[in-house]
Short mmCIF file of C-alpha atoms in Angstrom, two decimals:
data_model
loop_
_atom_site.label_atom_id
_atom_site.label_comp_id
_atom_site.label_asym_id
_atom_site.label_seq_id
_atom_site.Cartn_x
_atom_site.Cartn_y
_atom_site.Cartn_z
CA MET C 663 18.00 -37.82 7.20
CA ASN C 664 16.48 -37.99 3.78
CA GLY C 665 14.93 -41.43 3.71
CA ALA C 666 11.33 -40.33 3.39
CA GLY C 667 11.31 -39.74 -0.37
CA PRO C 668 9.48 -42.48 -2.21
CA GLY C 669 11.55 -44.28 -4.78
CA ARG C 670 9.08 -44.58 -7.64
CA SER C 671 9.06 -42.49 -10.77
CA THR C 672 6.89 -39.39 -10.56
CA GLN C 673 6.54 -37.82 -13.99
CA ALA C 674 3.66 -39.78 -15.45
CA GLU C 675 1.36 -40.11 -12.46
CA PRO C 676 -1.82 -38.16 -13.16
CA ASP C 677 -2.84 -37.38 -9.61
CA LEU C 678 0.55 -36.02 -8.61
CA VAL C 679 0.35 -32.21 -8.24
CA PHE C 680 3.80 -31.35 -6.91
CA SER C 681 6.95 -33.36 -6.85
CA CYS C 682 10.29 -32.17 -5.52
CA ARG C 683 13.44 -34.17 -6.20
CA ASP C 684 16.49 -33.22 -4.17
CA ALA C 685 15.59 -29.56 -4.52
CA SER C 686 17.88 -27.09 -2.76
CA VAL C 687 17.64 -23.34 -2.37
CA GLU C 688 20.58 -21.08 -1.74
CA PHE C 689 20.55 -17.33 -1.20
CA ALA C 690 23.52 -15.14 -2.12
CA ARG C 691 24.95 -13.48 0.95
CA ARG C 692 27.90 -11.17 1.33
CA ASP C 693 29.93 -14.05 2.84
CA GLY C 694 28.96 -16.43 0.05
CA PRO C 695 25.90 -18.55 -0.69
CA ARG C 696 23.76 -19.63 2.23
CA ARG C 697 21.77 -22.84 1.87
CA VAL C 698 18.22 -22.45 3.18
CA LEU C 699 16.69 -25.72 1.92
CA ASP C 700 18.75 -28.88 1.52
CA ARG C 701 17.81 -31.66 -0.92
CA ILE C 702 14.04 -31.52 -0.36
CA SER C 703 12.07 -34.47 -1.70
CA LEU C 704 8.35 -34.11 -1.37
CA GLU C 705 5.14 -35.01 -3.15
CA LEU C 706 1.64 -33.64 -3.11
CA ARG C 707 -1.28 -35.60 -4.50
CA ARG C 708 -4.59 -34.33 -5.75
CA SER C 709 -6.97 -33.27 -2.93
CA GLU C 710 -4.33 -34.09 -0.35
CA PHE C 711 -3.88 -31.97 2.77
CA LEU C 712 -0.15 -31.96 3.48
CA THR C 713 1.07 -30.13 6.56
CA VAL C 714 4.71 -29.22 6.96
CA VAL C 715 5.72 -28.73 10.56
CA GLY C 716 9.00 -27.47 12.01
CA PRO C 717 10.55 -24.87 14.27
CA SER C 718 11.12 -21.35 12.98
CA GLY C 719 14.19 -20.72 10.89
CA THR C 720 14.04 -24.07 9.09
CA GLY C 721 13.04 -22.67 5.69
CA LYS C 722 9.30 -23.42 5.85
CA THR C 723 8.37 -20.17 4.15
CA THR C 724 11.09 -20.69 1.52
CA LEU C 725 9.68 -24.17 0.82
CA LEU C 726 6.27 -22.65 0.21
CA ARG C 727 7.71 -19.91 -2.01
CA LEU C 728 9.58 -22.63 -3.92
CA LEU C 729 6.34 -24.49 -4.60
CA GLY C 730 4.55 -21.23 -5.40
CA GLY C 731 7.13 -20.26 -7.99
CA LEU C 732 8.28 -17.13 -6.12
CA THR C 733 11.73 -18.51 -5.28
CA PRO C 734 13.61 -20.71 -7.80
CA SER C 735 15.52 -23.80 -6.74
CA THR C 736 19.28 -23.62 -7.13
CA GLN C 737 19.67 -27.40 -7.48
CA GLY C 738 17.35 -30.32 -8.08
CA ALA C 739 13.95 -30.41 -9.74
CA VAL C 740 10.49 -29.14 -8.79
CA HIS C 741 7.62 -30.23 -10.99
CA VAL C 742 4.02 -29.10 -10.97
CA ASN C 743 1.56 -31.28 -12.90
CA GLY C 744 4.55 -33.00 -14.54
CA ARG C 745 6.18 -29.81 -15.80
CA PRO C 746 9.18 -28.03 -14.26
CA ILE C 747 8.22 -24.94 -12.30
CA ASP C 748 9.03 -21.69 -14.05
CA GLY C 749 7.46 -18.84 -12.10
CA PRO C 750 4.11 -18.95 -10.31
CA PRO C 751 2.05 -21.83 -11.80
CA ALA C 752 -1.57 -21.35 -12.88
CA GLY C 753 -4.05 -22.63 -10.35
CA VAL C 754 -1.62 -22.37 -7.46
CA VAL C 755 -2.17 -19.54 -4.94
CA ILE C 756 -0.24 -18.63 -1.82
CA VAL C 757 -1.99 -17.43 1.33
CA PHE C 758 0.53 -15.37 3.27
CA GLN C 759 1.03 -15.24 7.01
CA ASP C 760 0.97 -11.44 7.28
CA TYR C 761 -2.55 -10.76 6.09
CA SER C 762 -2.42 -7.01 6.81
CA HIS C 763 0.40 -6.58 4.30
CA ALA C 764 -1.04 -9.08 1.82
CA LEU C 765 -4.42 -7.39 1.53
CA LEU C 766 -4.92 -4.29 -0.60
CA GLN C 767 -5.85 -1.91 2.18
CA TRP C 768 -7.31 0.68 -0.21
CA ARG C 769 -9.86 -1.80 -1.60
CA THR C 770 -13.02 -3.04 0.00
CA VAL C 771 -13.31 -6.67 1.07
CA GLY C 772 -15.30 -7.51 -2.07
CA ARG C 773 -12.78 -5.83 -4.37
CA ASN C 774 -9.91 -7.60 -2.62
CA VAL C 775 -11.59 -10.92 -3.29
CA ALA C 776 -12.17 -9.94 -6.93
CA PHE C 777 -8.48 -9.03 -7.32
CA GLY C 778 -7.29 -12.28 -8.91
CA LEU C 779 -10.25 -12.48 -11.32
CA GLU C 780 -10.21 -8.99 -12.84
CA GLY C 781 -9.78 -9.05 -16.59
CA LYS C 782 -10.14 -12.82 -16.67
CA LEU C 783 -13.92 -13.10 -16.36
CA PRO C 784 -16.91 -10.92 -17.26
CA ARG C 785 -18.06 -8.62 -14.46
CA ASP C 786 -21.19 -10.53 -13.46
CA ALA C 787 -19.24 -13.79 -13.29
CA ILE C 788 -16.69 -12.10 -11.03
CA ASP C 789 -19.50 -10.78 -8.82
CA ALA C 790 -20.93 -14.29 -8.51
CA ARG C 791 -17.55 -15.79 -7.62
CA VAL C 792 -16.85 -13.07 -5.05
CA GLN C 793 -20.23 -13.73 -3.51
CA ASP C 794 -19.53 -17.49 -3.38
CA ALA C 795 -16.08 -17.05 -1.88
CA LEU C 796 -17.35 -14.62 0.77
CA ARG C 797 -20.13 -17.03 1.68
CA LEU C 798 -17.59 -19.85 2.07
CA VAL C 799 -15.65 -17.86 4.67
CA ARG C 800 -18.86 -16.37 6.13
CA LEU C 801 -18.04 -12.74 5.35
CA GLU C 802 -20.96 -11.80 3.06
CA ALA C 803 -21.98 -9.04 5.45
CA HIS C 804 -18.58 -7.35 5.17
CA LYS C 805 -18.30 -7.08 1.41
CA ASP C 806 -18.18 -3.26 1.45
CA ASP C 807 -15.95 -2.86 4.52
CA HIS C 808 -12.29 -2.08 4.22
CA PRO C 809 -9.79 -4.64 5.60
CA TRP C 810 -8.61 -2.33 8.37
CA GLN C 811 -12.13 -2.27 9.76
CA LEU C 812 -12.00 -6.04 10.41
CA SER C 813 -10.38 -8.17 13.12
CA GLY C 814 -7.23 -10.19 12.34
CA GLY C 815 -9.13 -13.43 11.92
CA MET C 816 -11.59 -11.83 9.54
CA GLN C 817 -8.78 -10.29 7.51
CA GLN C 818 -7.15 -13.67 7.14
CA ARG C 819 -10.49 -15.06 5.98
CA VAL C 820 -10.62 -12.30 3.35
CA GLN C 821 -7.22 -13.43 2.13
CA ILE C 822 -8.42 -17.06 2.01
CA ALA C 823 -11.56 -15.97 0.12
CA ARG C 824 -9.41 -14.08 -2.34
CA ALA C 825 -7.48 -17.27 -3.03
CA LEU C 826 -10.62 -19.44 -3.17
CA ALA C 827 -12.35 -17.09 -5.64
CA LEU C 828 -9.77 -18.22 -8.18
CA ARG C 829 -10.95 -21.84 -7.65
CA PRO C 830 -7.32 -22.90 -7.35
CA ALA C 831 -6.20 -26.50 -7.67
CA VAL C 832 -3.66 -25.90 -4.95
CA LEU C 833 -3.58 -23.63 -1.90
CA LEU C 834 -0.18 -22.93 -0.35
CA MET C 835 -0.68 -21.60 3.16
CA ASP C 836 2.17 -20.07 5.16
CA GLU C 837 1.33 -20.26 8.88
CA PRO C 838 -1.98 -18.53 8.08
CA PHE C 839 -3.32 -18.82 11.63
CA GLY C 840 0.00 -18.13 13.39
CA ALA C 841 -0.91 -14.61 14.53
CA LEU C 842 -4.42 -15.45 15.73
CA ASP C 843 -5.79 -16.30 19.16
CA ALA C 844 -6.53 -19.93 20.05
CA MET C 845 -10.29 -19.71 19.62
CA THR C 846 -10.19 -17.96 16.26
CA LYS C 847 -7.51 -20.42 15.19
CA ALA C 848 -9.66 -23.45 16.06
CA ALA C 849 -12.65 -22.02 14.22
CA LEU C 850 -10.60 -21.26 11.11
CA GLN C 851 -9.02 -24.74 11.18
CA ASP C 852 -12.47 -26.32 10.99
CA GLU C 853 -13.53 -23.83 8.34
CA LEU C 854 -10.48 -24.75 6.27
CA LEU C 855 -11.21 -28.49 6.49
CA ARG C 856 -14.80 -27.81 5.47
CA LEU C 857 -13.60 -25.67 2.52
CA ARG C 858 -11.21 -28.44 1.40
CA ASP C 859 -14.10 -30.90 1.39
CA ALA C 860 -16.28 -28.42 -0.50
CA THR C 861 -13.68 -27.45 -3.15
CA GLY C 862 -11.44 -30.49 -3.43
CA SER C 863 -8.34 -28.27 -3.52
CA SER C 864 -4.97 -29.71 -2.60
CA ILE C 865 -3.38 -27.86 0.29
CA VAL C 866 0.18 -27.45 1.55
CA PHE C 867 -0.06 -25.94 5.02
CA VAL C 868 3.09 -24.79 6.80
CA THR C 869 3.05 -24.39 10.58
CA HIS C 870 5.22 -24.59 13.72
CA ASP C 871 2.30 -25.93 15.72
CA ILE C 872 2.53 -29.76 15.93
CA GLU C 873 -1.06 -30.21 17.09
CA GLU C 874 -2.33 -28.08 14.26
CA ALA C 875 -0.27 -30.11 11.78
CA VAL C 876 -1.78 -33.39 13.05
CA TYR C 877 -5.30 -32.04 13.33
CA LEU C 878 -5.41 -30.68 9.75
CA GLY C 879 -3.19 -32.99 7.78
CA ASP C 880 -3.69 -36.15 5.80
CA ARG C 881 0.07 -36.35 5.97
CA VAL C 882 2.62 -34.45 8.05
CA ALA C 883 6.13 -33.75 6.81
CA VAL C 884 8.68 -32.73 9.42
CA ILE C 885 11.19 -30.07 8.45
CA THR C 886 14.16 -29.39 10.68
CA GLY C 887 17.56 -27.83 10.89
CA ALA C 888 19.21 -24.97 9.09
CA PRO C 889 19.42 -25.59 6.19
CA GLY C 890 15.96 -27.13 6.21
CA ARG C 891 15.61 -30.82 5.44
CA ILE C 892 12.49 -32.96 5.29
CA GLY C 893 12.94 -35.50 8.07
CA ARG C 894 10.20 -38.07 8.23
CA THR C 895 6.75 -37.98 6.74
CA VAL C 896 3.89 -39.37 8.78
CA ALA C 897 0.48 -40.42 7.45
CA VAL C 898 -2.28 -39.16 9.75
CA ASP C 899 -4.72 -42.09 10.11
CA LEU C 900 -7.31 -40.19 12.15
CA PRO C 901 -11.01 -40.45 11.34
CA LYS C 902 -12.75 -37.67 9.43
CA PRO C 903 -14.43 -35.31 9.87
CA ARG C 904 -12.08 -34.08 12.56
CA ASP C 905 -13.47 -32.55 15.70
CA GLN C 906 -11.69 -30.03 17.94
CA ILE C 907 -12.56 -31.97 21.11
CA VAL C 908 -13.00 -35.60 20.11
CA THR C 909 -10.10 -35.81 17.65
CA ARG C 910 -7.66 -34.13 19.99
CA GLU C 911 -8.53 -36.62 22.77
CA LEU C 912 -7.99 -39.75 20.66
CA PRO C 913 -5.04 -41.93 21.78
CA ARG C 914 -3.85 -41.98 18.17
CA PHE C 915 -3.78 -38.14 18.09
CA LEU C 916 -1.55 -38.16 21.20
CA GLU C 917 0.65 -40.87 19.72
CA LEU C 918 1.13 -38.87 16.50
CA ARG C 919 1.85 -35.76 18.51
CA HIS C 920 4.42 -37.68 20.55
CA LEU C 921 6.02 -39.11 17.41
CA LEU C 922 6.34 -35.71 15.75
CA HIS C 923 7.70 -34.07 18.88
CA GLN C 924 10.36 -36.76 18.97
CA ALA C 925 11.11 -36.44 15.26
CA ILE C 926 11.67 -32.71 15.63
CA GLY C 927 13.57 -33.07 18.90
CA GLN C 928 15.90 -35.76 17.62
CA SER C 929 16.84 -33.83 14.49
CA GLU C 930 17.43 -30.71 16.57
CA HIS C 931 19.91 -32.52 18.81
CA ALA C 932 21.48 -34.73 16.17
CA MET E 1054 -31.76 24.81 4.89
CA PRO E 1055 -29.82 21.83 6.33
CA GLU E 1056 -26.72 22.63 4.25
CA ILE E 1057 -26.28 26.04 5.88
CA GLY E 1058 -26.82 24.40 9.27
CA ARG E 1059 -24.14 21.84 8.54
CA PHE E 1060 -21.78 24.56 7.37
CA LEU E 1061 -22.39 26.64 10.50
CA ALA E 1062 -21.74 23.59 12.66
CA ARG E 1063 -18.40 23.02 10.95
CA VAL E 1064 -17.10 26.59 11.44
CA ASN E 1065 -14.42 26.88 14.09
CA TRP E 1066 -16.11 29.70 16.02
CA PRO E 1067 -13.40 30.25 18.71
CA GLY E 1068 -10.74 30.44 15.96
CA PHE E 1069 -12.92 32.84 14.00
CA ALA E 1070 -13.41 35.03 17.08
CA THR E 1071 -9.61 35.32 17.56
CA ILE E 1072 -9.24 36.70 14.04
CA VAL E 1073 -12.08 39.20 14.51
CA VAL E 1074 -10.66 40.41 17.85
CA GLY E 1075 -7.23 40.76 16.20
CA PHE E 1076 -8.61 42.97 13.45
CA LEU E 1077 -10.60 45.04 15.97
CA LEU E 1078 -7.49 45.60 18.11
CA TRP E 1079 -5.52 46.59 15.03
CA GLU E 1080 -8.22 49.07 13.98
CA LEU E 1081 -8.65 50.53 17.49
CA LEU E 1082 -4.92 50.93 18.19
CA LEU E 1083 -4.47 52.90 14.97
CA ARG E 1084 -7.60 55.03 15.43
CA ALA E 1085 -6.76 55.87 19.05
CA GLY E 1086 -3.28 56.89 17.97
CA LEU E 1087 -1.69 54.36 20.34
CA ALA E 1088 0.26 52.90 17.41
CA GLN E 1089 1.49 55.13 14.60
CA TYR E 1090 3.17 53.92 11.48
CA GLN E 1091 3.03 56.10 8.45
CA ASN E 1092 2.30 53.27 6.01
CA LEU E 1093 0.29 50.85 8.14
CA PRO E 1094 -3.34 51.17 7.12
CA PRO E 1095 -6.20 50.09 9.40
CA PRO E 1096 -8.24 47.05 8.37
CA SER E 1097 -11.12 49.29 7.29
CA ALA E 1098 -8.86 51.01 4.73
CA ILE E 1099 -7.67 47.62 3.47
CA ALA E 1100 -11.30 46.57 3.03
CA ASP E 1101 -11.99 49.77 1.08
CA GLY E 1102 -8.91 48.99 -1.02
CA LEU E 1103 -10.26 45.52 -1.76
CA VAL E 1104 -13.52 47.03 -2.91
CA GLU E 1105 -11.64 49.49 -5.11
CA ILE E 1106 -9.49 46.91 -6.93
CA THR E 1107 -12.48 44.59 -7.30
CA ARG E 1108 -14.57 47.39 -8.86
CA ASN E 1109 -11.93 48.52 -11.32
CA GLY E 1110 -11.25 44.94 -12.45
CA GLU E 1111 -7.55 44.89 -11.61
CA LEU E 1112 -7.88 42.26 -8.91
CA VAL E 1113 -9.58 39.76 -11.20
CA ALA E 1114 -7.12 40.32 -14.06
CA ASP E 1115 -4.09 40.02 -11.77
CA ALA E 1116 -5.53 37.01 -9.89
CA LEU E 1117 -6.30 35.16 -13.11
CA HIS E 1118 -2.72 35.65 -14.34
CA THR E 1119 -1.25 34.32 -11.09
CA LEU E 1120 -3.73 31.48 -10.94
CA ARG E 1121 -2.82 30.42 -14.47
CA VAL E 1122 0.91 30.40 -13.61
CA VAL E 1123 0.30 28.43 -10.42
CA LEU E 1124 -1.89 25.82 -12.08
CA ILE E 1125 0.26 25.32 -15.18
CA GLY E 1126 3.47 25.25 -13.08
CA TRP E 1127 2.02 22.96 -10.43
CA ALA E 1128 0.52 20.53 -12.97
CA THR E 1129 3.82 20.38 -14.86
CA ALA E 1130 5.73 19.79 -11.63
CA VAL E 1131 3.29 17.02 -10.64
CA VAL E 1132 3.53 15.23 -14.00
CA ILE E 1133 7.34 15.39 -14.13
CA GLY E 1134 7.70 14.66 -10.41
CA VAL E 1135 5.39 11.63 -10.45
CA ALA E 1136 7.00 10.15 -13.55
CA ALA E 1137 10.57 10.66 -12.28
CA GLY E 1138 9.55 9.55 -8.77
CA LEU E 1139 8.04 6.33 -10.10
CA ILE E 1140 11.15 5.47 -12.11
CA LEU E 1141 13.49 6.28 -9.23
CA GLY E 1142 11.27 4.46 -6.76
CA VAL E 1143 11.34 1.30 -8.82
CA SER E 1144 14.99 1.26 -9.80
CA ALA E 1145 17.46 1.08 -6.92
CA THR E 1146 20.28 1.44 -9.43
CA LEU E 1147 18.97 4.73 -10.83
CA ARG E 1148 18.36 5.87 -7.27
CA ASP E 1149 22.00 5.18 -6.39
CA TYR E 1150 23.12 7.29 -9.34
CA SER E 1151 20.78 10.23 -8.89
CA LEU E 1152 20.16 10.58 -5.16
CA ALA E 1153 23.29 12.68 -4.62
CA SER E 1154 22.28 15.11 -7.36
CA ILE E 1155 18.76 15.34 -5.94
CA GLU E 1156 20.06 16.03 -2.46
CA VAL E 1157 22.27 18.84 -3.82
CA LEU E 1158 19.57 20.43 -6.00
CA ARG E 1159 16.60 20.03 -3.66
CA PRO E 1160 17.62 22.36 -0.77
CA MET E 1161 18.58 25.13 -3.23
CA PRO E 1162 16.23 28.07 -2.79
CA GLY E 1163 14.34 27.97 -6.04
CA ILE E 1164 14.04 31.72 -6.26
CA ALA E 1165 17.80 31.89 -6.77
CA PHE E 1166 17.06 30.66 -10.30
CA ALA E 1167 14.96 33.82 -10.99
CA PRO E 1168 17.85 35.84 -12.51
CA VAL E 1169 18.82 32.86 -14.66
CA ALA E 1170 15.21 32.49 -15.75
CA LEU E 1171 15.09 36.19 -16.59
CA LEU E 1172 18.24 35.86 -18.68
CA LEU E 1173 16.85 32.84 -20.49
CA PHE E 1174 13.25 33.94 -21.07
CA GLY E 1175 13.05 37.69 -20.38
CA PHE E 1176 9.93 39.18 -18.77
CA SER E 1177 7.59 36.38 -19.75
CA LEU E 1178 5.29 33.62 -18.64
CA GLN E 1179 8.06 31.10 -19.33
CA MET E 1180 10.29 32.88 -16.85
CA GLU E 1181 7.64 32.62 -14.17
CA LEU E 1182 6.98 28.96 -14.97
CA MET E 1183 10.67 28.09 -14.70
CA VAL E 1184 10.84 29.69 -11.26
CA VAL E 1185 7.73 27.82 -10.18
CA ILE E 1186 8.38 24.40 -11.69
CA LEU E 1187 11.96 23.74 -10.63
CA PRO E 1188 11.42 24.01 -6.86
CA ALA E 1189 7.82 22.69 -6.92
CA LEU E 1190 9.10 19.50 -8.54
CA TRP E 1191 10.96 18.21 -5.49
CA PRO E 1192 8.17 17.56 -3.01
CA VAL E 1193 6.31 15.50 -5.63
CA LEU E 1194 9.38 13.64 -6.82
CA VAL E 1195 10.79 12.82 -3.39
CA ASN E 1196 7.42 11.83 -1.92
CA THR E 1197 6.51 9.67 -4.92
CA MET E 1198 9.94 8.01 -4.89
CA GLY E 1199 9.69 7.31 -1.16
CA ALA E 1200 6.13 6.02 -1.46
CA VAL E 1201 6.99 3.67 -4.34
CA ALA E 1202 10.14 2.37 -2.71
CA GLY E 1203 8.13 1.90 0.49
CA VAL E 1204 5.41 -0.31 -1.03
CA HIS E 1205 5.56 -3.51 1.06
CA ALA E 1206 7.35 -6.37 -0.69
CA ARG E 1207 4.45 -8.71 0.24
CA LEU E 1208 2.15 -6.83 -2.13
CA PHE E 1209 4.44 -7.68 -5.05
CA ASP E 1210 4.42 -11.33 -3.89
CA VAL E 1211 0.63 -11.14 -4.03
CA GLY E 1212 0.81 -9.73 -7.55
CA ARG E 1213 3.07 -12.61 -8.59
CA THR E 1214 1.05 -15.41 -7.01
CA PHE E 1215 -1.98 -14.04 -8.87
CA ARG E 1216 0.16 -13.96 -12.05
CA LEU E 1217 -0.32 -10.25 -12.79
CA SER E 1218 1.45 -8.71 -15.78
CA GLY E 1219 3.99 -5.95 -15.22
CA ALA E 1220 1.52 -3.30 -16.38
CA ALA E 1221 -1.23 -4.68 -14.12
CA THR E 1222 1.18 -4.74 -11.17
CA LEU E 1223 1.98 -1.06 -11.76
CA ARG E 1224 -1.71 -0.12 -12.12
CA LYS E 1225 -3.27 -2.30 -9.46
CA ILE E 1226 -0.58 -2.49 -6.81
CA MET E 1227 2.16 0.09 -7.12
CA LEU E 1228 0.16 3.22 -8.04
CA PRO E 1229 -2.65 2.77 -5.51
CA ALA E 1230 -0.23 1.78 -2.74
CA ALA E 1231 1.93 4.83 -3.44
CA LEU E 1232 -1.01 7.22 -3.99
CA PRO E 1233 -1.14 8.75 -0.47
CA GLY E 1234 2.54 9.68 -0.68
CA VAL E 1235 2.06 11.17 -4.13
CA LEU E 1236 -0.88 13.27 -2.93
CA VAL E 1237 1.09 14.57 0.06
CA GLY E 1238 3.83 15.69 -2.35
CA ALA E 1239 1.27 17.31 -4.65
CA ARG E 1240 -0.24 19.26 -1.80
CA LEU E 1241 3.11 20.56 -0.52
CA SER E 1242 3.98 21.48 -4.08
CA MET E 1243 0.77 23.49 -4.53
CA THR E 1244 1.57 25.74 -1.59
CA LEU E 1245 5.09 26.20 -2.87
CA ALA E 1246 3.88 27.00 -6.41
CA LEU E 1247 1.83 29.99 -5.20
CA VAL E 1248 4.71 31.43 -3.18
CA LEU E 1249 7.09 31.03 -6.11
CA ALA E 1250 4.69 32.53 -8.63
CA VAL E 1251 4.22 35.61 -6.45
CA VAL E 1252 7.96 36.06 -5.93
CA ALA E 1253 8.63 35.55 -9.64
CA GLU E 1254 6.13 38.30 -10.39
CA MET E 1255 7.74 40.59 -7.81
CA VAL E 1256 11.32 40.25 -9.09
CA GLY E 1257 10.72 39.25 -12.68
CA ASN E 1258 7.70 39.20 -14.91
CA PRO E 1259 5.65 42.39 -14.26
CA ALA E 1260 2.21 40.79 -14.08
CA GLY E 1261 -0.17 39.15 -11.65
CA LEU E 1262 -0.73 39.58 -7.91
CA GLY E 1263 2.96 39.63 -7.01
CA TYR E 1264 3.69 42.52 -9.34
CA ALA E 1265 0.53 44.28 -8.16
CA VAL E 1266 1.92 44.38 -4.60
CA VAL E 1267 5.16 45.97 -5.81
CA ARG E 1268 3.26 48.34 -8.14
CA GLU E 1269 1.03 49.67 -5.35
CA GLN E 1270 3.98 49.95 -3.00
CA GLN E 1271 5.75 52.16 -5.52
CA ALA E 1272 2.54 54.12 -5.97
CA MET E 1273 2.53 54.77 -2.18
CA ARG E 1274 -0.79 53.02 -1.71
CA PRO E 1275 -0.24 50.82 1.39
CA ASP E 1276 -3.99 50.13 1.59
CA LEU E 1277 -3.86 48.49 -1.85
CA VAL E 1278 -0.59 46.67 -1.02
CA PHE E 1279 -2.35 45.04 1.93
CA ALA E 1280 -5.47 44.39 -0.13
CA TYR E 1281 -3.41 42.40 -2.64
CA VAL E 1282 -1.61 40.54 0.17
CA VAL E 1283 -5.03 39.55 1.50
CA ALA E 1284 -6.02 38.42 -2.01
CA ILE E 1285 -2.88 36.26 -2.26
CA GLY E 1286 -3.66 34.67 1.11
CA ALA E 1287 -7.24 34.00 0.02
CA MET E 1288 -5.99 32.35 -3.16
CA GLY E 1289 -3.74 30.07 -1.09
CA VAL E 1290 -6.61 29.02 1.16
CA ALA E 1291 -8.90 28.46 -1.85
CA LEU E 1292 -6.33 26.37 -3.74
CA ASN E 1293 -5.65 24.22 -0.70
CA ALA E 1294 -9.37 23.72 -0.05
CA ALA E 1295 -10.00 22.86 -3.71
CA LEU E 1296 -7.21 20.27 -3.75
CA THR E 1297 -8.24 18.72 -0.42
CA GLY E 1298 -11.86 18.56 -1.62
CA ALA E 1299 -10.85 16.99 -4.94
CA VAL E 1300 -8.72 14.36 -3.17
CA ALA E 1301 -11.52 13.54 -0.75
CA ARG E 1302 -13.93 13.10 -3.65
CA LEU E 1303 -11.66 11.19 -6.03
CA PHE E 1304 -9.63 9.07 -3.59
CA PRO E 1305 -11.68 8.69 -0.41
CA ALA E 1306 -9.53 5.84 0.90
CA ALA E 1307 -6.34 7.87 0.55
CA ALA E 1308 -7.73 11.19 1.82
CA GLY E 1309 -7.47 10.31 5.49
CA ARG E 1310 -3.84 9.31 5.22
CA VAL E 1311 -3.03 12.51 3.29
CA ARG E 1312 -4.64 14.71 5.89
CA GLU E 1313 -2.61 13.06 8.64
CA ALA E 1314 0.64 13.42 6.76
CA ALA E 1315 0.29 16.99 5.44
#
């Protein structure tokens, strides 16, 4: 089930951000190595929104950690901007699923957002960037609050602002809206699409929600099985800007949803 | 005077009344002859004793000595305990090697070291400090170690995705995340340091408030014995209040968590 990888050479292409070639990840367990990701081949282009969808336990988080340089591949090659990954790459930031653990609870919202900039920019430049990032996620009024004083959706927006303040070329997002209620989730989805248009960042967005994957993505990659494999990759040819009501009622949206359900179902029963 | 008003509003009046009634009962029972112990003075005599030792300067001299021992001993215990706790919290290997030794040494009553300290240092400040530092070390060390080892793994992921250096990770993630635990240990250790200093003065170095209690007991002055006991209690309350106040001022975000834990 590995036919989705394109056959062309990848090294020299300038708008290629990530490229994985047959990358596998194994973890050492007491009963020997356990393979979590199996021969992943995947590409991310500049300003592309790639969603990765699959059931839980298929290595989605590990795939994101692999791209973010937190987990090394045991076989195969992972390149970022043409160079092999060796630790977290510059300009690539992960937004974690568990925002309450990922935020520095002892810092205010503003100081959380400044976290990645400290020591890299003069103070007034940091203040300006923090202000910009907070405006993008509409949290200017909460700059001096502490994270625990905010709702879950607001805390996740703080984490997104912290990543955006770095002006990253790539955002890696691990089920960032998984723990939120449906209404907050829809609002943050639209906010994220708006942010992508405003910043031009490339995004890899991991989720187990098929509709979310179709709604957000320019392209959807299906990951299934344990160990996780990329099944098929589907281009999402839906008009932009997307709209929570109109887009989700389009026949093409339903077709794509159907297609992805089948792709996941078939691999699960294969 | 809004400050006085705020202070009066914060006083726990029912709790205060209990103490006053207790002292009144104590005084009345002794005066009415309902309770008779040869060496139990009434509160009024203890108050007179306090005035006496304040006037003749002995209280201040003795209190300053004890305070110095407590502060030097406590500060040393905090520095060693935090440093060792950080190292042990970070390194699981070192923890594996040293946890058994810690668990053997930690429950030992520290005062049992007093004769050893006397042999090593004689009647001296060093003797007192050894008796204070060894036991006061453990709360800081164990709490720091636990707090560091308990820092959520996700925070270190955050440090890595933002490409922090090792030193920056220590300063910006590990220390602040572990701070409430460290402060809880420091507070427990402060209480312990006062107890140990007083005992060290009673059985070892003849100086300070602890020795004053023994001295007045041998001089058959129970009123002064109790006066010094009251002074020791007051010092404990004052030290605790000073530390709590300093924590609230310096680390407002951590103060709430410390108060809950301690």
